Short mmCIF file of N, CA and C in Angstrom, two decimals:
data_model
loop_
_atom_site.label_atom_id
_atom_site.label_comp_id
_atom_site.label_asym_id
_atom_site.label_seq_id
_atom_site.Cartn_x
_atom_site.Cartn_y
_atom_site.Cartn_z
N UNK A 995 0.83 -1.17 0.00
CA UNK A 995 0.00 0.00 0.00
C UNK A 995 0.89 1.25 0.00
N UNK A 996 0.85 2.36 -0.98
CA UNK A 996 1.46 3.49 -1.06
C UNK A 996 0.89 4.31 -0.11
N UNK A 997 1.13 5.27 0.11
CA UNK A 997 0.97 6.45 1.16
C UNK A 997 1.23 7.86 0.55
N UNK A 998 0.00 8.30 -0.19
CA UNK A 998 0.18 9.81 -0.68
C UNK A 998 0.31 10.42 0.26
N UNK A 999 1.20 11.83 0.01
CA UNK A 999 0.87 12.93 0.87
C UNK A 999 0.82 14.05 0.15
N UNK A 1000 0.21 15.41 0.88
CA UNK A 1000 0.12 16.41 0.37
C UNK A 1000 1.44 17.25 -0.66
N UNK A 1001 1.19 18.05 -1.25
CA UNK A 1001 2.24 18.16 -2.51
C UNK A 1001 3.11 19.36 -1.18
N UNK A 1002 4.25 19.34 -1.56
CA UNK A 1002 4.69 20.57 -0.62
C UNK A 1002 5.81 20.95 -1.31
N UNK A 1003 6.28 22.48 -0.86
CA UNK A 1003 7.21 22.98 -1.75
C UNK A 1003 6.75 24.43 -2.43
N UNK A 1004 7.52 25.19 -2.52
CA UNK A 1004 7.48 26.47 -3.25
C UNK A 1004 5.78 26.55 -4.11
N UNK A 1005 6.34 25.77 -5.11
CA UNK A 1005 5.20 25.88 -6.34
C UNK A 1005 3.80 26.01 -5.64
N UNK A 1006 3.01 24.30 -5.03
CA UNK A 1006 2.33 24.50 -4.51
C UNK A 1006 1.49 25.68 -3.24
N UNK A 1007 2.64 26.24 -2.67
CA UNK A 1007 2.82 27.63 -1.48
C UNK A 1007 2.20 28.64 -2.39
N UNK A 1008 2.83 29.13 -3.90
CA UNK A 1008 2.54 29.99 -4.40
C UNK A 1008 1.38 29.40 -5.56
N UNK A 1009 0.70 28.67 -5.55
CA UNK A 1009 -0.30 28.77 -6.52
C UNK A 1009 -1.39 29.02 -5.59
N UNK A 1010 -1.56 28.50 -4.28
CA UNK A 1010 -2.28 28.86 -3.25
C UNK A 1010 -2.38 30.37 -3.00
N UNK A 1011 -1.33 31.01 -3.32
CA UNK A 1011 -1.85 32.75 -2.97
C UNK A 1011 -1.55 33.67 -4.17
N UNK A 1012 -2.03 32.42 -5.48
CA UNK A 1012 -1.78 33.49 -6.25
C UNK A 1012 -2.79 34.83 -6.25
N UNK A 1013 -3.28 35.08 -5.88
CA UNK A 1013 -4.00 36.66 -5.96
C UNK A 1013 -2.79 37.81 -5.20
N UNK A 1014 -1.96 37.30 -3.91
CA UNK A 1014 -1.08 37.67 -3.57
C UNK A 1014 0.51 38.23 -4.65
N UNK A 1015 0.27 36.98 -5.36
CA UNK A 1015 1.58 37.30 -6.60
C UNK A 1015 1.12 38.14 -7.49
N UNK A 1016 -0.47 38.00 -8.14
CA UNK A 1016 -0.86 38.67 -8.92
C UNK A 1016 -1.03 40.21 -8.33
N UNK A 1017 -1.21 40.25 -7.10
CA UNK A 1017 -1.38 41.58 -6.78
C UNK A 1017 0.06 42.53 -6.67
N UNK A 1018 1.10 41.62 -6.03
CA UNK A 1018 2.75 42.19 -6.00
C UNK A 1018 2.93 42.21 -7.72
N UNK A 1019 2.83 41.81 -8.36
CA UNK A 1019 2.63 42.10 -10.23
C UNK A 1019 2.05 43.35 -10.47
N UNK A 1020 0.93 43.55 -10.61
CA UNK A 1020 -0.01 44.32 -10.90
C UNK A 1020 0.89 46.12 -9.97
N UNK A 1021 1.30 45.83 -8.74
CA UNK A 1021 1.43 47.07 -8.29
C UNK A 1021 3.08 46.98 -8.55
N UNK A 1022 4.06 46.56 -9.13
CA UNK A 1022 5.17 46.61 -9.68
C UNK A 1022 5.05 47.37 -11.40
N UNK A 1023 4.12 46.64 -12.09
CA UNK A 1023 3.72 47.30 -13.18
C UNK A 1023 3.71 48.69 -13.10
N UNK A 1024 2.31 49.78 -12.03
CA UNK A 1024 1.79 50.21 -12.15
C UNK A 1024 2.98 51.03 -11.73
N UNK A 1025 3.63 50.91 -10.69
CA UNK A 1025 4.94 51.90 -10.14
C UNK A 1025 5.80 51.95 -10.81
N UNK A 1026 6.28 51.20 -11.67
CA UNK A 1026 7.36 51.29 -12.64
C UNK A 1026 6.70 52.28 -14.06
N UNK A 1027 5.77 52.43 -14.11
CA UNK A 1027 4.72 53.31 -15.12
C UNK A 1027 4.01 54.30 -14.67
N UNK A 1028 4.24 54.52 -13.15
CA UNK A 1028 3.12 55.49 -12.46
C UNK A 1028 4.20 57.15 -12.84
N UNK A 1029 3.53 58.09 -13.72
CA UNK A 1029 3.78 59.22 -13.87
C UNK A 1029 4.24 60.24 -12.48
N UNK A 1030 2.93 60.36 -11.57
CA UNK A 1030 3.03 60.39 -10.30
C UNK A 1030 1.85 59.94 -9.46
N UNK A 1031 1.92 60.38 -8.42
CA UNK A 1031 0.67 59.07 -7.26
C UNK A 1031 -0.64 59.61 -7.60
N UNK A 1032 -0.71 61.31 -8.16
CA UNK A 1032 -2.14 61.74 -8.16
C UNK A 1032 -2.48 60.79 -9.88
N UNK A 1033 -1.60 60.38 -10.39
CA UNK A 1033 -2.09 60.11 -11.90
C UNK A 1033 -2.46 58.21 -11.31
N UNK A 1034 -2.80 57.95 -10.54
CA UNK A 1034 -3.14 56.36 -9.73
C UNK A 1034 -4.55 56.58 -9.23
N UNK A 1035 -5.19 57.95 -9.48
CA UNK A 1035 -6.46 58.57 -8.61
C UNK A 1035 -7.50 56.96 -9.30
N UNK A 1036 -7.54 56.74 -10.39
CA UNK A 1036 -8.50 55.94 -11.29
C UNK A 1036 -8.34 54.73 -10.15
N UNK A 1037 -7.49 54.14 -9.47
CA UNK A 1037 -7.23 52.78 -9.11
C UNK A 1037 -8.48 52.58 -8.10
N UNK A 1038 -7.76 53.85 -7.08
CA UNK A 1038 -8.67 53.96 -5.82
C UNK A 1038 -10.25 54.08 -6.04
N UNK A 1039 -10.70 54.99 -6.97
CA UNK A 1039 -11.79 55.15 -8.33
C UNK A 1039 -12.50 53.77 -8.17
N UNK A 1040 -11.43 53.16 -9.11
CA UNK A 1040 -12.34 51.38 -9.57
C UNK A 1040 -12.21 50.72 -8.51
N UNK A 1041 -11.45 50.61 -7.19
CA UNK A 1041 -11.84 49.85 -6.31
C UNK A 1041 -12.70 50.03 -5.90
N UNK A 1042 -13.19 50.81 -5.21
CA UNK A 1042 -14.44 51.32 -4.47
C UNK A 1042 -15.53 51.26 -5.72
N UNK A 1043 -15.68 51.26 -7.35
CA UNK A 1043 -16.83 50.96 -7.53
C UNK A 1043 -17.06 49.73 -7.65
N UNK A 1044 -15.79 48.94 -8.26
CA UNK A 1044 -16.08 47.38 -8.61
C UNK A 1044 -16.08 46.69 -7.14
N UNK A 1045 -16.10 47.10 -6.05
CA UNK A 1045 -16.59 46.84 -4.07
C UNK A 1045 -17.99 46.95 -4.58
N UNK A 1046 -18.56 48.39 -4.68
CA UNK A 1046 -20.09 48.49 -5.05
C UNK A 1046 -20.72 47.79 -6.14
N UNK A 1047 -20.37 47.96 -7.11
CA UNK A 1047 -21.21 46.94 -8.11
C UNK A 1047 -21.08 45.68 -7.72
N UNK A 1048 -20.25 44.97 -7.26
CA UNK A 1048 -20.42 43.40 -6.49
C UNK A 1048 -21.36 43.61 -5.18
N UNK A 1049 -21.38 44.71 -4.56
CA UNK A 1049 -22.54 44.51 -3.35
C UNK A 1049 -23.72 44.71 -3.81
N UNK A 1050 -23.91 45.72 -5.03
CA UNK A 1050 -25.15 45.56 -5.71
C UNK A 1050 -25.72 44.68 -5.95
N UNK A 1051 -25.01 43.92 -7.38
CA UNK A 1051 -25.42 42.65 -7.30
C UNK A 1051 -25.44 41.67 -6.25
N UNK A 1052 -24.88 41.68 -5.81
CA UNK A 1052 -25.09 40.63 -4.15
C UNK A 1052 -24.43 39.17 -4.66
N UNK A 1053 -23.59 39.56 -5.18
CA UNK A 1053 -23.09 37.75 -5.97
C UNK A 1053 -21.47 38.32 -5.46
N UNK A 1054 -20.94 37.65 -4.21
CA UNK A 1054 -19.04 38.12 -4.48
C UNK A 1054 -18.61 37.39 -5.76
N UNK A 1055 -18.81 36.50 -6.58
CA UNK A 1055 -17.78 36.02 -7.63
C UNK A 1055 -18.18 36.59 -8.57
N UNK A 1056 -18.78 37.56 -8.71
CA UNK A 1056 -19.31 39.07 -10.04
C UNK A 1056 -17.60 39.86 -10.01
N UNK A 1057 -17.19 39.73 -8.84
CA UNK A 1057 -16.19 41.20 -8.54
C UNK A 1057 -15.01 40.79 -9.83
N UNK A 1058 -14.42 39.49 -9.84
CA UNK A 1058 -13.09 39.54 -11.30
C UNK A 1058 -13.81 39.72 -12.58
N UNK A 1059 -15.42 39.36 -12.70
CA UNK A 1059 -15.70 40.10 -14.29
C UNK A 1059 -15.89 41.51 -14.21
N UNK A 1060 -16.42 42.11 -13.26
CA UNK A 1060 -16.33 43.30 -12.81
C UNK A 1060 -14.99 44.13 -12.77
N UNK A 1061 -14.18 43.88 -12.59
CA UNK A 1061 -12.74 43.89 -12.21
C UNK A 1061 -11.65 43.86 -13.94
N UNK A 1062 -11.83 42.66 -14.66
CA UNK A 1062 -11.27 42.63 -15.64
C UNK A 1062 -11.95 43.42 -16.95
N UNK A 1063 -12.88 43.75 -17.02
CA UNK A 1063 -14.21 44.64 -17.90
C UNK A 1063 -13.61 45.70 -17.59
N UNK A 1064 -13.50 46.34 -16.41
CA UNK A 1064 -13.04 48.21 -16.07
C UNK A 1064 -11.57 47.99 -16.22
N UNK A 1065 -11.25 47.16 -16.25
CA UNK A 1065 -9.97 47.34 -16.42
C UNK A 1065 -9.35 47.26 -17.97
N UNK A 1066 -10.21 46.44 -18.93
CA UNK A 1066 -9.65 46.54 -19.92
C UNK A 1066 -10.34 47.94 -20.66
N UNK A 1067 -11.29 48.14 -20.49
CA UNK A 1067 -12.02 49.48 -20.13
C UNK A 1067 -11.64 50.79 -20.50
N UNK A 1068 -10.48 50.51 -19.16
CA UNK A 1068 -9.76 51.73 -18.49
C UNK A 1068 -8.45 52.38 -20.00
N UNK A 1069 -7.83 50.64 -20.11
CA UNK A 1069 -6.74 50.95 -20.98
C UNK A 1069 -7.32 50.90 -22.04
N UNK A 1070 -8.10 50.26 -22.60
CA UNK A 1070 -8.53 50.85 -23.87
C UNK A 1070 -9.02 52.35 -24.26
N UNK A 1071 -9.50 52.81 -23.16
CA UNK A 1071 -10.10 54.72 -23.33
C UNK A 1071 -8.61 55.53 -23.09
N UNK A 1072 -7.68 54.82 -22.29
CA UNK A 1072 -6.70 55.75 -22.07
C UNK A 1072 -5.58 55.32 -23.58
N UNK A 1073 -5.96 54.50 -24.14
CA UNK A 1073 -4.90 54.28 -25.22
C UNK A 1073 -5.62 55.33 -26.26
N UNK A 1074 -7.02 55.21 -26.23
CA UNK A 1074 -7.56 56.43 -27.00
C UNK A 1074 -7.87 57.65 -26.90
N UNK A 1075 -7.58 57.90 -25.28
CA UNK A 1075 -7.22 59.73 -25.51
C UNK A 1075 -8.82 59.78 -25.43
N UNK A 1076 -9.42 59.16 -24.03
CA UNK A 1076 -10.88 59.41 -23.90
C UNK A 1076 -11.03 59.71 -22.92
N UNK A 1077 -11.20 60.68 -22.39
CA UNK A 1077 -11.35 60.73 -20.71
C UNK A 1077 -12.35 60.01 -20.43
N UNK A 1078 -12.64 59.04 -19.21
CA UNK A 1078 -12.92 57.51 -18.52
C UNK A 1078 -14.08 58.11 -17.74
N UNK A 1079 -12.96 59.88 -16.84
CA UNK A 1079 -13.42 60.32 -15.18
C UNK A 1079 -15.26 60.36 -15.53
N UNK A 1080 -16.16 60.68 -16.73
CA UNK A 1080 -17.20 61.04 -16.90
C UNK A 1080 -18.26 59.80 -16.55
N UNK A 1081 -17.76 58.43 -17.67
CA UNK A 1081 -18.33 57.63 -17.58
C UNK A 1081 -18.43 56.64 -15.74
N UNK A 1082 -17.32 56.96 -15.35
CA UNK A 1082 -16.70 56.40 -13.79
C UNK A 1082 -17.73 57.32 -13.09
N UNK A 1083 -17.92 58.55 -13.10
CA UNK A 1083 -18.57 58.93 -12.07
C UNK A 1083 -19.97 58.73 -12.26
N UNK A 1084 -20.53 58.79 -13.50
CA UNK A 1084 -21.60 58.10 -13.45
C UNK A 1084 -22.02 56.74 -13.74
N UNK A 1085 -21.05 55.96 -13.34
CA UNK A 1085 -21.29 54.94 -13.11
C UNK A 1085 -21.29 54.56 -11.86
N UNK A 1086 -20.45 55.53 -11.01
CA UNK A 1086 -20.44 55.37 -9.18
C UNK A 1086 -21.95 55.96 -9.09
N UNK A 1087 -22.73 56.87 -9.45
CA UNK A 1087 -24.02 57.81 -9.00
C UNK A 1087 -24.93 56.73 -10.01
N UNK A 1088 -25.16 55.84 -10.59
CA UNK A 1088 -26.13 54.86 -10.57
C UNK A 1088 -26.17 53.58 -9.88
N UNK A 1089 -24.63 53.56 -9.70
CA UNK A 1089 -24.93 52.45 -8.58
C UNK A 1089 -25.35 52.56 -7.72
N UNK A 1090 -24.88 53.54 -6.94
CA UNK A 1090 -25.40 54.62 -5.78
C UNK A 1090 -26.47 54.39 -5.64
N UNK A 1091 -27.34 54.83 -6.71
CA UNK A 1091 -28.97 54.94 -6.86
C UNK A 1091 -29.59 53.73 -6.42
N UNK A 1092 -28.84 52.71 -7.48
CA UNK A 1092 -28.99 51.56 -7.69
C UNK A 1092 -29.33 50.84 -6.10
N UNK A 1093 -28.01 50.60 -5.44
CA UNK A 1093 -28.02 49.92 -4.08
C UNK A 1093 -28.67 50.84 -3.21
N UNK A 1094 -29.05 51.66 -3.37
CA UNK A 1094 -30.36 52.58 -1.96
C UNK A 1094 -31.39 52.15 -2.59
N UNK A 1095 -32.12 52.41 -3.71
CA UNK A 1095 -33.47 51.82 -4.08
C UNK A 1095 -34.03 49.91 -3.90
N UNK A 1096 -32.28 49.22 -3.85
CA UNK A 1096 -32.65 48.05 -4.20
C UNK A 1096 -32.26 47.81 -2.38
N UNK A 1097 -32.17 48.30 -1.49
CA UNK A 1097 -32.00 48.11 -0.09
C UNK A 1097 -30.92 47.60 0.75
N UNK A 1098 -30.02 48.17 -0.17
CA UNK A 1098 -28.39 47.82 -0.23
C UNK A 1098 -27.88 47.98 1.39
N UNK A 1099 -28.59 49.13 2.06
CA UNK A 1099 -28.38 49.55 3.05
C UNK A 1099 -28.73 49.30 4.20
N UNK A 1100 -29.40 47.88 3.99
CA UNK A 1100 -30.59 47.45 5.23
C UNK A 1100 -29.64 45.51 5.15
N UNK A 1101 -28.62 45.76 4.36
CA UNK A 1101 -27.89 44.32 4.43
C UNK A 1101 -26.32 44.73 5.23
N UNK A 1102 -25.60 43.19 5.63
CA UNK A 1102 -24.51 43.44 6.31
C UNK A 1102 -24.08 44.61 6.27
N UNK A 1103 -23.28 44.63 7.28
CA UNK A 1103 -22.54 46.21 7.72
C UNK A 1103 -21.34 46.31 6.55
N UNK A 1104 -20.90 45.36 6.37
CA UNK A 1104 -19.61 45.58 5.13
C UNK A 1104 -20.43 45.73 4.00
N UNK A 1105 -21.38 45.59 3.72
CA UNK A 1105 -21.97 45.47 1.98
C UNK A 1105 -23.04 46.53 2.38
N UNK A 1106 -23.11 47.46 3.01
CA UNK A 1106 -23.65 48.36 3.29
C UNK A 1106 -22.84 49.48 3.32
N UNK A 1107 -21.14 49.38 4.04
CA UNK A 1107 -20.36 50.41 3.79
C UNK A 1107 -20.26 50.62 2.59
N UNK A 1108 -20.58 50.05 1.27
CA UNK A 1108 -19.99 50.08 0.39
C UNK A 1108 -20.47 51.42 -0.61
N UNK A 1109 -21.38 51.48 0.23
CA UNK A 1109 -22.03 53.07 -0.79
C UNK A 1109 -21.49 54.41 0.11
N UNK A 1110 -20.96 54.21 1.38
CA UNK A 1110 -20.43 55.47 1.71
C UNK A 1110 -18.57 55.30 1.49
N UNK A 1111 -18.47 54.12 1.36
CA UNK A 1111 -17.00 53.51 0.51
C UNK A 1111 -16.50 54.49 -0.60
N UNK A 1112 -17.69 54.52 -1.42
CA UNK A 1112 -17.60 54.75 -2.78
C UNK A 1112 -17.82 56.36 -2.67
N UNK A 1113 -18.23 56.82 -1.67
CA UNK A 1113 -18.56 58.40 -1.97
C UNK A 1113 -16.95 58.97 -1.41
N UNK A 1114 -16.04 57.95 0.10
CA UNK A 1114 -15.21 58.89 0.75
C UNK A 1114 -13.93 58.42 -0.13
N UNK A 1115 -14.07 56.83 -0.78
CA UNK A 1115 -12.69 56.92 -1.86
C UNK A 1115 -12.88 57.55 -3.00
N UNK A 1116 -14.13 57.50 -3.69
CA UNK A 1116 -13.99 58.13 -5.26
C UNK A 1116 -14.23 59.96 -4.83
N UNK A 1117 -14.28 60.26 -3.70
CA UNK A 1117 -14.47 61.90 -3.84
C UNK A 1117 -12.83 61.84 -3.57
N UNK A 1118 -12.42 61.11 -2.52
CA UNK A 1118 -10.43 61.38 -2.10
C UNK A 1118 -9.87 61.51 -3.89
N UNK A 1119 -9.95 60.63 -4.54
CA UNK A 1119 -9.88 60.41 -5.95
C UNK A 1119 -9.63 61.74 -6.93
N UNK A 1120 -11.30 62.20 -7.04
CA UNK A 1120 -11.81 63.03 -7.58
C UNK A 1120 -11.19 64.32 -6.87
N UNK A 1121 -10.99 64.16 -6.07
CA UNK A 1121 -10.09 65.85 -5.11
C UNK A 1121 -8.85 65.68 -5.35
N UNK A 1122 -8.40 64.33 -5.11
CA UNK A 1122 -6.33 64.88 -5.68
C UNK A 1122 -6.34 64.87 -7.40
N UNK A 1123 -7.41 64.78 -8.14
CA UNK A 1123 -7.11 65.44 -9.35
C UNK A 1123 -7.30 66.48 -8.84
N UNK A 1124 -7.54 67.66 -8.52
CA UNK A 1124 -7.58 68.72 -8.67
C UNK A 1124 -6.49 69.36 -7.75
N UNK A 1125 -5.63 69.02 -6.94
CA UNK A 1125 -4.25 69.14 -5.81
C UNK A 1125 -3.30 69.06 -7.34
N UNK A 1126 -1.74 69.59 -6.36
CA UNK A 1126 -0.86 69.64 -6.94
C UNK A 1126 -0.86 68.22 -7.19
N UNK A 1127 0.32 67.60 -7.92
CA UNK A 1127 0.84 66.33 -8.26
C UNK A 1127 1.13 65.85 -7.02
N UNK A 1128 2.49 66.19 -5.98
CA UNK A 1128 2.37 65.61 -4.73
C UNK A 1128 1.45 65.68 -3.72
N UNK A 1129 0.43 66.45 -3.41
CA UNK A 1129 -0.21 66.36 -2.82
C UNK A 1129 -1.15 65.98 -3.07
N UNK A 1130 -1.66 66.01 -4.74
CA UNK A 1130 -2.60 65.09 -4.62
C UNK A 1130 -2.28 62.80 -4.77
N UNK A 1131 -1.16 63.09 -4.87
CA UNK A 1131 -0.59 61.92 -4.68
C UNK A 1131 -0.45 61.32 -3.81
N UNK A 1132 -0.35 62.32 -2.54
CA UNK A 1132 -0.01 61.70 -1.14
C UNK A 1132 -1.87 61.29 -0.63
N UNK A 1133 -2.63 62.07 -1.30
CA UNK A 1133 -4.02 61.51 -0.89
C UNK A 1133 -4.34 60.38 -1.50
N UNK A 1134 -3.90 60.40 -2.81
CA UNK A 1134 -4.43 59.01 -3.27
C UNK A 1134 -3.72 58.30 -2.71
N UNK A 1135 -2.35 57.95 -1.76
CA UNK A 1135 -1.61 57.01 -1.01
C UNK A 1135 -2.32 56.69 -0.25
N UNK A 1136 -3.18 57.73 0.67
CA UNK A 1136 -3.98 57.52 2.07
C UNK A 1136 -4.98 56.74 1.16
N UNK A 1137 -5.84 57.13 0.38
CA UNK A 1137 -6.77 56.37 0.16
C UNK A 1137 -6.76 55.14 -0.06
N UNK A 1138 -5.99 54.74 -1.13
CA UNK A 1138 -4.88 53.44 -1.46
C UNK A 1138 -4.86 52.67 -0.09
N UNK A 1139 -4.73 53.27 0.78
CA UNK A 1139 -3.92 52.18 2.33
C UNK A 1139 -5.45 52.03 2.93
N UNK A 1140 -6.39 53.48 2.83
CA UNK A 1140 -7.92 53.52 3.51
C UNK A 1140 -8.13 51.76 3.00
N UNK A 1141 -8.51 51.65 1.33
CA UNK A 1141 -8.87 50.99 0.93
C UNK A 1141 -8.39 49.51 1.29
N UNK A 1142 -7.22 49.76 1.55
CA UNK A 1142 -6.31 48.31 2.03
C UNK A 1142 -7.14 47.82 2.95
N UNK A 1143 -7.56 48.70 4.06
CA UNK A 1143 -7.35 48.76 5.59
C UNK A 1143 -9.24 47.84 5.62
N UNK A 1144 -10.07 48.25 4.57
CA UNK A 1144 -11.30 47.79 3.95
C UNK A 1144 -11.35 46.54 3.59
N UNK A 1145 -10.07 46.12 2.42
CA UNK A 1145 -10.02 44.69 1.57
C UNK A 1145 -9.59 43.83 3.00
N UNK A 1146 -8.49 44.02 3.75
CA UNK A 1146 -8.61 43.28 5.10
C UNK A 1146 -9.81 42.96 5.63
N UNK A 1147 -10.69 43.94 6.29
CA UNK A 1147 -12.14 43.54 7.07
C UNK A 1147 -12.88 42.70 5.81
N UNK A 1148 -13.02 43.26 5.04
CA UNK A 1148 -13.82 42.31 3.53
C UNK A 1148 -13.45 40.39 3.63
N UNK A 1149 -11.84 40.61 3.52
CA UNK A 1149 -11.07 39.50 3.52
C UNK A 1149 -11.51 38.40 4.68
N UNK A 1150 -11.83 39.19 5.54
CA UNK A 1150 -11.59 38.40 7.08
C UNK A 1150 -12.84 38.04 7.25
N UNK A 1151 -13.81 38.72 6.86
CA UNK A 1151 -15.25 38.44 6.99
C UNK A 1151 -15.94 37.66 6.09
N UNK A 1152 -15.03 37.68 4.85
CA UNK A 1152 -15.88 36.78 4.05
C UNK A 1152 -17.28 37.36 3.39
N UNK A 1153 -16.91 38.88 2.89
CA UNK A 1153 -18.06 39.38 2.92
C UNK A 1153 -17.84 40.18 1.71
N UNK A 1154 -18.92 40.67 0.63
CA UNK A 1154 -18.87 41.50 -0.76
C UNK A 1154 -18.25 40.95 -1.64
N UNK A 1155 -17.00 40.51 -1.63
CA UNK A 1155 -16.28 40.53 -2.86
C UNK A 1155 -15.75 39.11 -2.56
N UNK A 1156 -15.51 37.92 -3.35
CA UNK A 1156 -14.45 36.64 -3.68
C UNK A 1156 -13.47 37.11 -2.85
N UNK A 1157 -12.73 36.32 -1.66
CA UNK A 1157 -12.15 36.32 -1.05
C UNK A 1157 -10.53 36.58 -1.94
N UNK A 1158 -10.59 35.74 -3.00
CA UNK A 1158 -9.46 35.85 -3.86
C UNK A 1158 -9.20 37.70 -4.44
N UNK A 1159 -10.30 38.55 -4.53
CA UNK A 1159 -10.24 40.02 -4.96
C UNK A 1159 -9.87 40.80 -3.66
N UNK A 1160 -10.41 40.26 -2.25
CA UNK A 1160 -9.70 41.15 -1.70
C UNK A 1160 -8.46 40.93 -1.26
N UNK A 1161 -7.98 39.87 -0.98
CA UNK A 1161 -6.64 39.03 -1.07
C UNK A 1161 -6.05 40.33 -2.19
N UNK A 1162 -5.95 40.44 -3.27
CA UNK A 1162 -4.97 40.38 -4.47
C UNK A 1162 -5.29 42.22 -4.09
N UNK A 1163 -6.24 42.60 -4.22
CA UNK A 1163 -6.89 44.56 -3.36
C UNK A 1163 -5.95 44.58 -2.23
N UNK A 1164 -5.75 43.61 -1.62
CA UNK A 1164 -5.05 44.39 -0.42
C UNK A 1164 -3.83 44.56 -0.37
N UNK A 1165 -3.02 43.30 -1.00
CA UNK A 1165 -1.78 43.49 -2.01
C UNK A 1165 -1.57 44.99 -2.63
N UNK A 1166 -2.32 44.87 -3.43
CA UNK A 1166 -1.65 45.96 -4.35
C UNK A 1166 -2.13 47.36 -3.80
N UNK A 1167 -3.45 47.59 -2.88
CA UNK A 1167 -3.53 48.87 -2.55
C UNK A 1167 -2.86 49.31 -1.22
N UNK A 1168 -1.86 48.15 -0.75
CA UNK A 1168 -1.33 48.67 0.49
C UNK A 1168 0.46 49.15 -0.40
N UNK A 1169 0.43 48.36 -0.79
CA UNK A 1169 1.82 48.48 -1.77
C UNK A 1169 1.89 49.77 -2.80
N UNK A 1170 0.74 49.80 -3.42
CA UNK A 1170 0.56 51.38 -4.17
C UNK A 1170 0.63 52.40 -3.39
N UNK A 1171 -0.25 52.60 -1.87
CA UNK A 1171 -0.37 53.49 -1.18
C UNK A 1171 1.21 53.77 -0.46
N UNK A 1172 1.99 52.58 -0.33
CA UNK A 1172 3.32 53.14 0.62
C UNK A 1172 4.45 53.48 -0.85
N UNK A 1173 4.30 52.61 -1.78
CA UNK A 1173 5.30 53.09 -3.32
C UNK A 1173 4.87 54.62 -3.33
N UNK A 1174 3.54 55.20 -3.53
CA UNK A 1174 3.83 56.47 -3.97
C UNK A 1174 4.32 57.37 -2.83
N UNK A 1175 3.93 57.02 -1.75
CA UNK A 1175 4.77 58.08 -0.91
C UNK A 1175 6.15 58.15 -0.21
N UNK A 1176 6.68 56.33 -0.92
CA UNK A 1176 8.32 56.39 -1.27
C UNK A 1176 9.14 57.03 -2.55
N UNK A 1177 8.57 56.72 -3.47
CA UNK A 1177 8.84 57.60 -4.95
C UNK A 1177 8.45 59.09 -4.80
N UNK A 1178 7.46 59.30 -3.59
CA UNK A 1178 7.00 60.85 -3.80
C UNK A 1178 8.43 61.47 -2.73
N UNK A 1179 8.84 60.97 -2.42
CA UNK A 1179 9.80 62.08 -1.31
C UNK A 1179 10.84 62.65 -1.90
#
C-alpha cells in the first residue's frame, strides 16, 4: 500500500496565494509606469466601484468580471485619448442609486459600507485630481492604504467581494499606497 501525501514545496505555497503574486505584479507594473501618485487617482476610483457593483449585485464572484471589464475598459479609453473620469462617475451615481433603491443599506454592515465607501474613496480620488501632483498623490496614497485597511475587514469576513479580490486589493492597494509616498519624497 502506497501512502500519498500532500504536494509541498514552493510551487504549490505559491499557486495557493496566487491573488497575492498577482497583486505584488499588478502594483510593480503600475509603479514602474506610475507618472506620479495623483495620476493612480482611477485605481482607488475602480476599487471602491467594482466593491459596489459586487454589493449591488449581491453575488461576491461578479467582482473579477467586474474587475477585468473596467480594467480593460480603463486601458482601452486611455490608449484612445478618452477621458474615462465622466463615464466612472456616473457609473459610481447609478450604482449609488442603484443599491439605496434596491436596499443595499438594510444588508450586512460591510456590503452596506460600500455606498459610503464609494462616496469617501472616489471623492479622495476626484479631489487629488484637482491638488498639486504631490499632494494630490499623497491623498491618493492615504486612500490606497484607507482601501487596504477595507479589503482586510472584507477579507476576514468573508463578505462582498471573492475572497481571492480582496486578497490580491489588499496586495496591491497597500503596496501602491506606501510606493507612492516612497517615490513621492
Amino acid at each position: 500500500m502506497t501512502q500519498t501525501s500532500a504536494p509541498s514545496g514552493v510551487l504549490p505555497a505559491a499557486a495557493h496565494r496566487w491573488p497575492t503574486l498577482l497583486g505584488l505584479g499588478f502594483a510593480a507594473l503600475t509603479l514602474l509606469d506610475m507618472e506620479n501618485g495623483r495620476s493612480l487617482a482611477f485605481v482607488v476610483f475602480l476599487a471602491a466601484l467594482i466593491y459596489l457593483g459586487t454589493a449591488v449585485l449581491g453575488k461576491p464572484g461578479t467582482v473579477w468580471v467586474l474587475f477585468i471589464s473596467s480594467t480593460v475598459a480603463w486601458v482601452v479609453l486611455d490608449k484612445l485619448e478618452i477621458d474615462a473620469w465622466p463615464a466612472l462617475v456616473g457609473g459610481a451615481i447609478s450604482l449609488i442609486v442603484l443599491g439605496l433603491v434596491g436596499g443595499l443599506l438594510r444588508k450586512p454592515v460591510l456590503t452596506a459600507a460600500q455606498v459610503p465607501a464609494m462616496l469617501v474613496f472616489g471623492g479622495a480620488a476626484l479631489l487629488a485630481l484637482t491638488l498639486s501632483p504631490q499632494a494630490g498623490g499623497f491623498l491618493v496614497a492615504a486612500a490606497l492604504i484607507g482601501h487596504g485597511v477595507q479589503d482586510v475587514l472584507v477579507w476576514r469576513a468573508k463578505q462582498v467581494v471573492a475572497r481571492s479580490m480582496a486578497e490580491f486589493c489588499m496586495v496591491l492597494d497597500f503596496i501602491l499606497g506606501v510606493g507612492i509616498v516612497v517615490l513621492s519624497l
